[in-house]
């Protein structure tokens, strides 16, 4: 006759068999339903998307830029990492004393991180500390070489004249610049601004 002690001794082997059976069942479920994986194109899939951004960017502990944009895509896993601002960009550049040296507006922009190169596209509108205005359809800003340049049509408004031409080179502050192929020089008071220029 089996007493209560005999029933207690049978519980551990039964529990062990049940655990093994459960493990086999769980194991077979994993094999029947493998985890789905997908190949992601790092060139087309951003690692970060941010909306309605206003941020300050420092260089060597000094605030150099303020960026405002409605949409900021970051592609850090791309072969050539870059940021993209497809809905427009407002950028202020500051000197060492947090005084604004230049203001930049563009319909869209791309920043190539490794090259430290900005490409501004669309209606690119820049003003410097002397309130001179620079308007073009595409402009490159090489931060490493500290220069701006364009191969596109350029329109420059100064206090006394308006300059137009094709191709443009300048320092970062837009205080020393040249037009490669000048197409027109007009007195400021005789020039009527185009409706498309703001």
XYZ file of N, CA, C and O in Angstrom:
792
model
N 0.853 -1.175 0.000
C 0.000 0.000 0.000
C 0.884 1.218 0.000
O 1.805 1.360 0.780
N 0.519 2.121 -0.906
C 1.330 3.328 -1.048
C 0.776 4.411 -0.133
O -0.414 4.661 -0.118
N 1.681 5.025 0.612
C 1.268 6.109 1.486
C 1.481 7.464 0.828
O 1.907 7.567 -0.300
N 1.175 8.555 1.564
C 1.344 9.898 1.023
C 2.780 10.190 0.683
O 3.058 10.931 -0.231
N 3.734 9.578 1.366
C 5.148 9.812 1.070
C 5.511 9.317 -0.317
O 6.309 9.908 -1.017
N 4.901 8.187 -0.741
C 5.188 7.641 -2.068
C 4.683 8.586 -3.144
O 5.317 8.788 -4.163
N 3.501 9.200 -2.915
C 2.970 10.162 -3.904
C 3.899 11.367 -4.016
O 4.111 11.886 -5.096
N 4.440 11.820 -2.921
C 5.341 12.977 -2.927
C 6.619 12.651 -3.684
O 7.170 13.496 -4.359
N 7.091 11.394 -3.565
C 8.333 11.023 -4.258
C 8.110 10.964 -5.767
O 9.019 11.145 -6.540
N 6.896 10.712 -6.231
C 6.612 10.641 -7.666
C 6.480 12.021 -8.321
O 6.657 12.150 -9.518
N 6.198 13.042 -7.574
C 5.978 14.379 -8.144
C 7.209 14.943 -8.877
O 7.076 15.423 -9.987
N 8.399 14.854 -8.302
C 9.532 15.441 -9.030
C 9.767 14.811 -10.398
O 9.927 15.526 -11.380
N 9.735 13.458 -10.574
C 9.922 12.908 -11.932
C 8.810 13.325 -12.877
O 9.053 13.613 -14.037
N 7.572 13.387 -12.413
C 6.460 13.804 -13.276
C 6.656 15.257 -13.703
O 6.474 15.621 -14.862
N 7.064 16.110 -12.745
C 7.294 17.520 -13.062
C 8.405 17.656 -14.088
O 8.319 18.458 -15.023
N 9.463 16.847 -13.952
C 10.583 16.898 -14.896
C 10.116 16.512 -16.285
O 10.469 17.152 -17.286
N 9.289 15.460 -16.395
C 8.781 15.026 -17.703
C 7.918 16.115 -18.319
O 7.994 16.410 -19.511
N 7.094 16.746 -17.497
C 6.237 17.823 -18.003
C 7.060 18.995 -18.503
O 6.770 19.586 -19.551
N 8.109 19.368 -17.771
C 8.964 20.480 -18.204
C 9.659 20.159 -19.516
O 9.770 21.009 -20.407
N 10.144 18.932 -19.657
C 10.802 18.528 -20.916
C 9.807 18.603 -22.061
O 10.103 19.106 -23.139
N 8.589 18.118 -21.836
C 7.559 18.141 -22.876
C 7.220 19.576 -23.264
O 7.072 19.908 -24.433
N 7.126 20.460 -22.258
C 6.841 21.870 -22.539
C 7.978 22.501 -23.330
O 7.757 23.253 -24.275
N 9.211 22.178 -22.957
C 10.368 22.711 -23.671
C 10.377 22.270 -25.118
O 10.681 23.046 -26.023
N 10.020 21.010 -25.354
C 9.982 20.509 -26.730
C 8.887 21.220 -27.514
O 9.056 21.567 -28.670
N 7.766 21.472 -26.873
C 6.667 22.162 -27.548
C 7.066 23.589 -27.893
O 6.870 24.058 -29.002
N 7.658 24.288 -26.925
C 8.096 25.672 -27.161
C 9.161 25.691 -28.239
O 9.144 26.509 -29.141
N 10.099 24.746 -28.183
C 11.158 24.677 -29.185
C 10.598 24.470 -30.573
O 11.020 25.080 -31.532
N 9.587 23.588 -30.695
C 9.029 23.330 -32.014
C 8.262 24.544 -32.523
O 8.248 24.815 -33.704
N 7.661 25.331 -31.626
C 6.966 26.548 -32.041
C 7.952 27.545 -32.627
O 7.677 28.205 -33.606
N 9.118 27.671 -32.013
C 10.124 28.601 -32.507
C 10.584 28.225 -33.901
O 10.795 29.073 -34.745
N 10.736 26.927 -34.137
C 11.193 26.490 -35.451
C 10.113 26.706 -36.497
O 10.394 27.038 -37.636
N 8.847 26.494 -36.124
C 7.756 26.652 -37.075
C 7.495 28.119 -37.409
O 7.008 28.437 -38.485
N 7.792 29.034 -36.477
C 7.531 30.455 -36.673
C 8.821 31.270 -36.504
O 9.016 31.918 -35.480
N 9.703 31.222 -37.478
C 10.948 31.986 -37.338
C 10.671 33.488 -37.318
O 9.676 33.954 -37.879
N 11.554 34.245 -36.668
C 11.412 35.701 -36.593
C 11.681 36.286 -37.969
O 12.688 35.968 -38.610
N 10.791 37.133 -38.423
C 10.948 37.749 -39.746
C 12.032 38.812 -39.700
O 12.128 39.579 -38.745
N 12.866 38.837 -40.711
C 13.900 39.867 -40.829
C 13.756 40.533 -42.179
O 13.224 39.960 -43.126
N 14.237 41.762 -42.278
C 14.146 42.505 -43.532
C 15.450 43.242 -43.776
O 16.129 43.652 -42.834
N 15.783 43.386 -45.035
C 16.950 44.179 -45.404
C 16.524 45.633 -45.511
O 15.594 45.963 -46.240
N 17.196 46.507 -44.771
C 16.874 47.927 -44.765
C 17.936 48.666 -45.558
O 19.137 48.476 -45.332
N 17.506 49.515 -46.489
C 18.434 50.313 -47.292
C 18.816 51.543 -46.483
O 18.010 52.460 -46.306
N 20.047 51.577 -45.988
C 20.512 52.675 -45.130
C 20.550 53.998 -45.868
O 20.526 55.063 -45.253
N 20.599 53.952 -47.209
C 20.617 55.186 -48.001
C 19.226 55.835 -48.032
O 19.116 57.039 -48.229
N 18.173 55.013 -47.851
C 16.810 55.528 -47.975
C 16.046 55.552 -46.658
O 15.005 56.188 -46.567
N 16.533 54.839 -45.660
C 15.829 54.751 -44.378
C 16.568 55.570 -43.331
O 17.696 55.242 -42.958
N 15.982 56.668 -42.847
C 16.690 57.490 -41.855
C 16.812 56.781 -40.511
O 15.950 55.988 -40.130
N 17.894 57.077 -39.799
C 18.059 56.549 -38.449
C 17.326 57.425 -37.440
O 17.073 57.007 -36.325
N 16.988 58.658 -37.854
C 16.238 59.550 -36.975
C 15.426 60.526 -37.822
O 15.883 60.980 -38.863
N 14.228 60.833 -37.356
C 13.372 61.837 -37.979
C 12.863 62.745 -36.870
O 12.323 62.273 -35.870
N 13.074 64.049 -37.044
C 12.640 65.017 -36.040
C 11.829 66.107 -36.722
O 12.185 66.563 -37.808
N 10.753 66.532 -36.069
C 9.887 67.583 -36.623
C 9.975 68.851 -35.778
O 10.192 68.804 -34.579
N 9.786 69.988 -36.453
C 9.740 71.307 -35.808
C 10.934 71.520 -34.874
O 10.787 71.674 -33.663
N 12.111 71.535 -35.480
C 13.368 71.615 -34.728
C 13.841 73.055 -34.616
O 13.794 73.820 -35.577
N 14.309 73.404 -33.441
C 15.103 74.622 -33.228
C 16.227 74.225 -32.284
O 15.977 73.871 -31.139
N 17.461 74.260 -32.773
C 18.582 73.774 -31.975
C 19.827 74.617 -32.197
O 19.982 75.245 -33.250
N 20.690 74.629 -31.199
C 21.984 75.299 -31.284
C 23.062 74.246 -31.461
O 23.015 73.190 -30.839
N 24.039 74.542 -32.324
C 25.146 73.615 -32.582
C 26.445 74.292 -32.195
O 26.725 75.417 -32.612
N 27.250 73.589 -31.391
C 28.525 74.135 -30.901
C 29.692 73.533 -31.656
O 29.606 72.430 -32.183
N 30.786 74.287 -31.667
C 32.046 73.816 -32.221
C 33.140 74.241 -31.255
O 33.293 75.426 -30.979
N 33.863 73.273 -30.699
C 34.923 73.534 -29.709
C 34.388 74.313 -28.509
O 35.035 75.221 -27.988
N 33.178 73.975 -28.082
C 32.593 74.586 -26.893
C 31.959 75.948 -27.117
O 31.472 76.568 -26.179
N 31.948 76.442 -28.363
C 31.366 77.750 -28.668
C 30.167 77.538 -29.587
O 30.252 76.815 -30.576
N 29.028 78.176 -29.259
C 27.837 78.060 -30.103
C 28.110 78.763 -31.423
O 28.440 79.948 -31.452
N 27.973 78.025 -32.516
C 28.275 78.566 -33.846
C 27.038 78.721 -34.727
O 27.010 79.588 -35.593
N 26.029 77.856 -34.530
C 24.886 77.853 -35.438
C 23.585 77.655 -34.673
O 23.555 77.001 -33.643
N 22.525 78.238 -35.232
C 21.162 77.930 -34.776
C 20.408 77.440 -36.003
O 20.383 78.119 -37.035
N 19.804 76.280 -35.891
C 19.050 75.685 -36.995
C 17.572 75.647 -36.621
O 17.215 75.220 -35.530
N 16.734 76.095 -37.568
C 15.281 75.950 -37.442
C 14.801 75.253 -38.704
O 15.137 75.664 -39.818
N 14.021 74.201 -38.519
C 13.505 73.456 -39.670
C 12.257 72.686 -39.275
O 12.154 72.215 -38.140
N 11.295 72.542 -40.180
C 10.114 71.736 -39.857
C 10.366 70.243 -39.920
O 9.630 69.464 -39.326
N 11.431 69.809 -40.635
C 11.657 68.376 -40.838
C 13.150 68.110 -40.997
O 13.814 68.722 -41.834
N 13.681 67.191 -40.178
C 15.112 66.885 -40.181
C 15.286 65.367 -40.208
O 14.921 64.671 -39.278
N 15.833 64.863 -41.308
C 16.144 63.435 -41.442
C 17.641 63.227 -41.215
O 18.461 63.960 -41.773
N 17.991 62.212 -40.448
C 19.395 61.859 -40.201
C 19.652 60.478 -40.784
O 18.950 59.517 -40.462
N 20.663 60.381 -41.649
C 21.053 59.121 -42.281
C 22.469 58.762 -41.821
O 23.422 58.842 -42.583
N 22.607 58.370 -40.577
C 23.926 58.067 -40.005
C 24.490 56.733 -40.467
O 25.686 56.501 -40.370
N 23.637 55.819 -40.951
C 24.102 54.504 -41.387
C 24.380 54.449 -42.888
O 24.791 53.413 -43.403
N 24.169 55.549 -43.601
C 24.452 55.573 -45.040
C 25.954 55.468 -45.275
O 26.758 55.764 -44.387
N 26.325 55.059 -46.475
C 27.756 54.940 -46.797
C 28.456 56.284 -46.603
O 29.569 56.349 -46.106
N 27.781 57.353 -47.019
C 28.259 58.703 -46.737
C 27.213 59.367 -45.841
O 26.192 59.851 -46.325
N 27.409 59.371 -44.513
C 26.382 59.884 -43.592
C 25.998 61.333 -43.907
O 26.861 62.149 -44.235
N 24.691 61.601 -43.814
C 24.229 62.956 -44.123
C 22.943 63.279 -43.380
O 22.260 62.394 -42.876
N 22.657 64.573 -43.311
C 21.388 65.075 -42.790
C 20.636 65.669 -43.970
O 21.236 66.256 -44.865
N 19.309 65.568 -43.940
C 18.508 66.142 -45.028
C 17.365 66.956 -44.440
O 16.713 66.529 -43.487
N 17.156 68.130 -45.012
C 16.108 69.052 -44.570
C 15.206 69.331 -45.774
O 15.363 70.355 -46.453
N 14.255 68.440 -46.086
C 13.484 68.566 -47.324
C 12.428 69.670 -47.312
O 11.949 70.070 -48.368
N 12.059 70.155 -46.137
C 10.977 71.145 -46.044
C 11.496 72.540 -45.733
O 10.747 73.395 -45.281
N 12.779 72.779 -45.959
C 13.334 74.111 -45.744
C 14.213 74.184 -44.512
O 14.159 73.323 -43.631
N 15.051 75.224 -44.510
C 16.024 75.399 -43.429
C 16.279 76.888 -43.210
O 16.446 77.642 -44.169
N 16.277 77.292 -41.944
C 16.760 78.615 -41.534
C 17.968 78.390 -40.644
O 17.886 77.644 -39.666
N 19.091 79.013 -40.980
C 20.321 78.807 -40.228
C 20.961 80.151 -39.927
O 21.111 80.986 -40.822
N 21.311 80.370 -38.665
C 22.064 81.549 -38.262
C 23.464 81.121 -37.897
O 23.644 80.146 -37.163
N 24.459 81.867 -38.401
C 25.856 81.588 -38.063
C 26.341 82.695 -37.129
O 26.131 83.874 -37.388
N 27.007 82.290 -36.014
C 27.446 83.236 -34.998
C 28.968 83.317 -34.938
O 29.669 82.346 -35.245
N 29.465 84.479 -34.485
C 30.902 84.615 -34.243
C 31.216 84.153 -32.816
O 30.351 83.620 -32.118
N 32.446 84.385 -32.364
C 32.866 83.932 -31.023
C 32.097 84.587 -29.887
O 32.105 84.100 -28.761
N 31.456 85.738 -30.162
C 30.730 86.469 -29.121
C 29.217 86.341 -29.285
O 28.466 87.148 -28.774
N 28.793 85.305 -30.013
C 27.387 84.999 -30.241
C 26.664 86.130 -30.975
O 25.487 86.371 -30.805
N 27.411 86.848 -31.827
C 26.810 87.838 -32.714
C 26.559 87.161 -34.059
O 27.406 86.415 -34.544
N 25.409 87.451 -34.652
C 25.066 86.796 -35.914
C 25.921 87.346 -37.051
O 25.921 88.541 -37.312
N 26.648 86.440 -37.726
C 27.475 86.816 -38.871
C 26.725 86.669 -40.185
O 26.971 87.425 -41.127
N 25.843 85.692 -40.254
C 25.104 85.435 -41.489
C 23.800 84.731 -41.168
O 23.693 84.004 -40.177
N 22.821 84.972 -42.026
C 21.533 84.290 -41.930
C 21.286 83.590 -43.256
O 21.432 84.199 -44.317
N 20.919 82.324 -43.201
C 20.739 81.506 -44.398
C 19.328 80.938 -44.404
O 18.864 80.402 -43.393
N 18.658 81.050 -45.555
C 17.352 80.415 -45.746
C 17.402 79.658 -47.064
O 17.962 80.152 -48.041
N 16.827 78.460 -47.081
C 16.793 77.656 -48.302
C 15.542 76.793 -48.312
O 15.019 76.435 -47.252
N 15.068 76.449 -49.520
C 13.888 75.587 -49.652
C 14.188 74.177 -49.174
O 13.310 73.491 -48.656
N 15.422 73.721 -49.375
C 15.854 72.419 -48.861
C 17.367 72.457 -48.685
O 18.048 73.317 -49.253
N 17.873 71.524 -47.890
C 19.312 71.496 -47.629
C 19.751 70.085 -47.300
O 18.965 69.264 -46.810
N 21.027 69.809 -47.584
C 21.647 68.535 -47.229
C 23.013 68.838 -46.633
O 23.746 69.677 -47.157
N 23.328 68.167 -45.515
C 24.628 68.331 -44.866
C 25.353 66.994 -44.889
O 24.867 66.013 -44.340
N 26.522 66.954 -45.550
C 27.334 65.740 -45.621
C 28.340 65.785 -44.471
O 29.280 66.589 -44.480
N 28.121 64.922 -43.471
C 28.851 65.012 -42.204
C 30.355 64.828 -42.347
O 31.133 65.605 -41.788
N 30.790 63.792 -43.065
C 32.219 63.518 -43.159
C 32.975 64.621 -43.900
O 34.104 64.945 -43.561
N 32.336 65.202 -44.904
C 32.970 66.284 -45.681
C 32.787 67.650 -45.030
O 33.420 68.618 -45.444
N 31.884 67.744 -44.058
C 31.497 69.018 -43.452
C 31.068 70.002 -44.538
O 31.503 71.146 -44.602
N 30.164 69.518 -45.398
C 29.732 70.272 -46.576
C 28.214 70.393 -46.599
O 27.501 69.402 -46.485
N 27.735 71.637 -46.732
C 26.314 71.913 -46.889
C 26.010 72.120 -48.370
O 26.771 72.770 -49.074
N 24.872 71.588 -48.827
C 24.336 71.912 -50.143
C 22.950 72.502 -49.936
O 22.057 71.843 -49.410
N 22.783 73.760 -50.320
C 21.524 74.474 -50.155
C 20.854 74.569 -51.516
O 21.495 74.963 -52.497
N 19.565 74.255 -51.587
C 18.852 74.211 -52.866
C 17.547 74.990 -52.806
O 16.974 75.199 -51.740
N 17.067 75.357 -54.013
C 15.802 76.075 -54.126
C 16.041 77.564 -54.090
O 16.992 78.074 -54.693
N 15.184 78.281 -53.398
C 15.385 79.719 -53.200
C 16.346 79.900 -52.033
O 15.937 79.872 -50.878
N 17.625 80.068 -52.346
C 18.645 80.254 -51.315
C 18.824 81.752 -51.107
O 19.123 82.494 -52.034
N 18.626 82.195 -49.873
C 18.646 83.611 -49.534
C 19.561 83.786 -48.324
O 19.285 83.257 -47.254
N 20.647 84.537 -48.506
C 21.631 84.725 -47.433
C 21.864 86.216 -47.233
O 21.922 86.985 -48.193
N 22.027 86.617 -45.980
C 22.414 88.007 -45.691
C 23.584 87.987 -44.709
O 23.694 87.098 -43.875
N 24.461 88.995 -44.851
C 25.644 89.070 -43.986
C 25.499 90.219 -42.988
O 24.445 90.873 -42.915
N 26.564 90.496 -42.224
C 26.514 91.529 -41.181
C 26.338 92.927 -41.769
O 25.880 93.838 -41.084
N 26.698 93.121 -43.032
C 26.544 94.425 -43.687
C 25.193 94.553 -44.374
O 24.954 95.479 -45.136
N 24.301 93.596 -44.091
C 22.952 93.559 -44.655
C 22.962 93.440 -46.180
O 22.030 93.880 -46.849
N 24.025 92.849 -46.726
C 24.053 92.531 -48.146
C 23.297 91.223 -48.337
O 23.364 90.329 -47.488
N 22.579 91.120 -49.461
C 21.751 89.941 -49.707
C 22.298 89.172 -50.902
O 22.669 89.760 -51.915
N 22.322 87.850 -50.763
C 22.820 86.951 -51.795
C 21.705 85.964 -52.116
O 21.214 85.275 -51.225
N 21.314 85.906 -53.378
C 20.218 85.028 -53.789
C 20.685 84.147 -54.945
O 21.276 84.640 -55.905
N 20.403 82.852 -54.837
C 20.781 81.891 -55.869
C 19.894 80.663 -55.750
O 19.081 80.562 -54.820
N 20.052 79.722 -56.694
C 19.249 78.499 -56.656
C 19.987 77.339 -56.016
O 19.371 76.361 -55.599
N 21.309 77.418 -55.958
C 22.088 76.369 -55.300
C 23.396 76.957 -54.794
O 24.058 77.713 -55.500
N 23.744 76.599 -53.568
C 24.967 77.115 -52.960
C 25.599 76.018 -52.116
O 24.899 75.274 -51.431
N 26.918 75.910 -52.178
C 27.662 74.964 -51.356
C 28.440 75.736 -50.297
O 28.993 76.794 -50.579
N 28.450 75.174 -49.090
C 29.178 75.794 -47.982
C 30.104 74.737 -47.396
O 29.666 73.794 -46.755
N 31.394 74.893 -47.643
C 32.401 73.949 -47.155
C 32.948 74.485 -45.833
O 33.728 75.432 -45.810
N 32.516 73.871 -44.719
C 32.936 74.349 -43.401
C 34.411 74.057 -43.143
O 35.080 74.829 -42.457
N 34.908 72.952 -43.686
C 36.306 72.599 -43.477
C 37.232 73.619 -44.138
O 38.240 74.027 -43.570
N 36.883 74.047 -45.357
C 37.690 75.035 -46.084
C 37.255 76.466 -45.801
O 37.860 77.408 -46.283
N 36.168 76.616 -45.048
C 35.633 77.921 -44.661
C 35.337 78.802 -45.872
O 35.741 79.963 -45.930
N 34.593 78.227 -46.830
C 34.232 79.010 -48.007
C 32.860 78.612 -48.536
O 32.370 77.506 -48.261
N 32.251 79.522 -49.279
C 30.987 79.279 -49.956
C 31.231 79.412 -51.451
O 32.052 80.235 -51.875
N 30.482 78.626 -52.246
C 30.643 78.725 -53.687
C 29.394 78.213 -54.381
O 28.583 77.480 -53.809
N 29.256 78.634 -55.651
C 28.110 78.222 -56.456
C 28.505 78.283 -57.922
O 29.318 79.128 -58.315
N 27.921 77.413 -58.709
C 28.073 77.473 -60.162
C 26.825 78.055 -60.810
O 26.776 78.230 -62.023
N 25.817 78.366 -60.016
C 24.526 78.832 -60.507
C 24.508 80.352 -60.660
O 25.447 81.065 -60.292
N 23.379 80.843 -61.181
C 23.148 82.283 -61.269
C 23.140 82.872 -59.860
O 22.575 82.288 -58.942
N 23.764 84.041 -59.690
C 23.834 84.693 -58.371
C 23.365 86.144 -58.504
O 23.664 86.818 -59.486
N 22.618 86.589 -57.530
C 22.095 87.960 -57.467
C 22.531 88.520 -56.109
O 22.191 87.951 -55.070
N 23.279 89.622 -56.133
C 23.799 90.215 -54.886
C 23.318 91.657 -54.781
O 23.484 92.444 -55.719
N 22.744 91.992 -53.630
C 22.293 93.358 -53.368
C 23.154 93.967 -52.276
O 23.225 93.429 -51.162
N 23.814 95.080 -52.594
C 24.587 95.830 -51.606
C 23.897 97.164 -51.375
O 22.844 97.444 -51.950
N 24.492 98.012 -50.546
C 23.871 99.302 -50.236
C 23.808 100.226 -51.444
O 22.910 101.057 -51.549
N 24.743 100.086 -52.402
C 24.779 101.026 -53.527
C 24.642 100.381 -54.906
O 24.506 101.089 -55.903
N 24.667 99.045 -54.984
C 24.562 98.408 -56.300
C 24.000 96.998 -56.207
O 23.935 96.410 -55.127
N 23.629 96.513 -57.381
C 23.164 95.135 -57.529
C 24.077 94.468 -58.551
O 24.324 95.007 -59.629
N 24.583 93.283 -58.179
C 25.470 92.514 -59.049
C 24.784 91.216 -59.437
O 24.130 90.585 -58.600
N 24.957 90.816 -60.686
C 24.417 89.544 -61.132
C 25.442 88.836 -61.993
O 26.271 89.472 -62.650
N 25.403 87.510 -61.979
C 26.327 86.745 -62.798
C 26.196 85.262 -62.539
O 25.244 84.806 -61.895
N 27.181 84.517 -63.034
C 27.185 83.064 -62.900
C 28.476 82.611 -62.236
O 29.561 83.016 -62.638
N 28.337 81.778 -61.220
C 29.492 81.312 -60.463
C 29.865 82.308 -59.389
O 29.836 83.526 -59.607
N 30.183 81.795 -58.208
C 30.375 82.668 -57.042
C 31.313 81.989 -56.069
O 31.245 80.780 -55.859
N 32.220 82.765 -55.474
C 33.135 82.275 -54.437
C 33.200 83.309 -53.320
O 33.236 84.509 -53.591
N 33.235 82.827 -52.064
C 33.244 83.759 -50.938
C 33.856 83.111 -49.709
O 33.903 81.878 -49.591
N 34.284 83.977 -48.766
C 34.658 83.480 -47.448
C 33.373 83.186 -46.659
O 32.272 83.522 -47.104
N 33.509 82.570 -45.493
C 32.328 82.180 -44.704
C 31.496 83.367 -44.250
O 30.282 83.266 -44.127
N 32.127 84.486 -43.994
C 31.406 85.656 -43.493
C 30.723 86.449 -44.610
O 30.006 87.402 -44.344
N 30.960 86.069 -45.870
C 30.421 86.778 -47.038
C 30.856 88.238 -47.058
O 30.110 89.123 -47.461
N 32.089 88.480 -46.607
C 32.638 89.848 -46.644
C 33.638 90.014 -47.782
O 33.910 91.137 -48.198
N 34.207 88.908 -48.270
C 35.105 88.934 -49.438
C 34.586 87.913 -50.435
O 34.612 86.710 -50.165
N 34.103 88.385 -51.567
C 33.489 87.483 -52.530
C 33.746 87.973 -53.956
O 34.114 89.125 -54.188
N 33.546 87.059 -54.902
C 33.705 87.412 -56.319
C 32.721 86.603 -57.155
O 32.366 85.477 -56.806
N 32.281 87.217 -58.251
C 31.432 86.546 -59.232
C 32.334 86.144 -60.393
O 33.087 86.970 -60.915
N 32.264 84.891 -60.774
C 33.166 84.404 -61.826
C 32.848 85.014 -63.184
O 33.736 85.405 -63.926
N 31.579 85.084 -63.534
C 31.177 85.640 -64.829
C 30.073 86.664 -64.593
O 28.903 86.317 -64.454
N 30.447 87.934 -64.546
C 29.489 89.005 -64.261
C 28.610 89.240 -65.491
O 29.104 89.356 -66.612
N 27.299 89.309 -65.266
C 26.367 89.584 -66.368
C 25.701 90.945 -66.235
O 25.095 91.432 -67.180
N 25.815 91.584 -65.059
C 25.215 92.909 -64.901
C 25.578 93.566 -63.583
O 25.731 92.888 -62.562
N 25.762 94.894 -63.638
C 25.974 95.719 -62.442
C 25.013 96.889 -62.563
O 25.019 97.612 -63.572
N 24.173 97.087 -61.557
C 23.147 98.119 -61.609
C 23.221 98.984 -60.355
O 23.492 98.458 -59.270
N 22.913 100.295 -60.470
C 22.781 101.114 -59.257
C 21.595 100.620 -58.441
O 20.561 100.247 -59.003
N 21.737 100.609 -57.138
C 20.683 100.052 -56.274
C 19.367 100.799 -56.433
O 18.299 100.187 -56.455
N 19.407 102.132 -56.573
C 18.169 102.910 -56.654
C 17.483 102.777 -58.012
O 16.326 103.149 -58.164
N 18.173 102.223 -59.015
C 17.576 102.071 -60.338
C 17.098 100.644 -60.590
O 16.552 100.348 -61.646
N 17.302 99.779 -59.632
C 16.974 98.354 -59.819
C 15.697 98.004 -59.082
O 15.576 98.240 -57.885
N 14.743 97.441 -59.788
C 13.492 96.990 -59.170
C 13.607 95.506 -58.903
O 13.858 94.729 -59.809
N 13.429 95.111 -57.659
C 13.572 93.700 -57.290
C 12.508 92.859 -57.958
O 11.370 93.274 -58.118
N 12.922 91.646 -58.321
C 11.979 90.688 -58.931
C 10.986 90.216 -57.865
O 11.318 90.098 -56.703
N 9.765 89.923 -58.301
C 8.724 89.472 -57.376
C 9.101 88.171 -56.687
O 8.695 87.916 -55.561
N 9.882 87.313 -57.360
C 10.223 86.001 -56.775
C 11.275 86.094 -55.702
O 11.474 85.171 -54.945
N 11.965 87.223 -55.625
C 13.035 87.373 -54.633
C 12.453 87.992 -53.376
O 11.763 89.002 -53.426
N 12.733 87.373 -52.246
C 12.187 87.859 -50.973
C 13.306 88.203 -50.039
O 14.317 87.572 -50.027
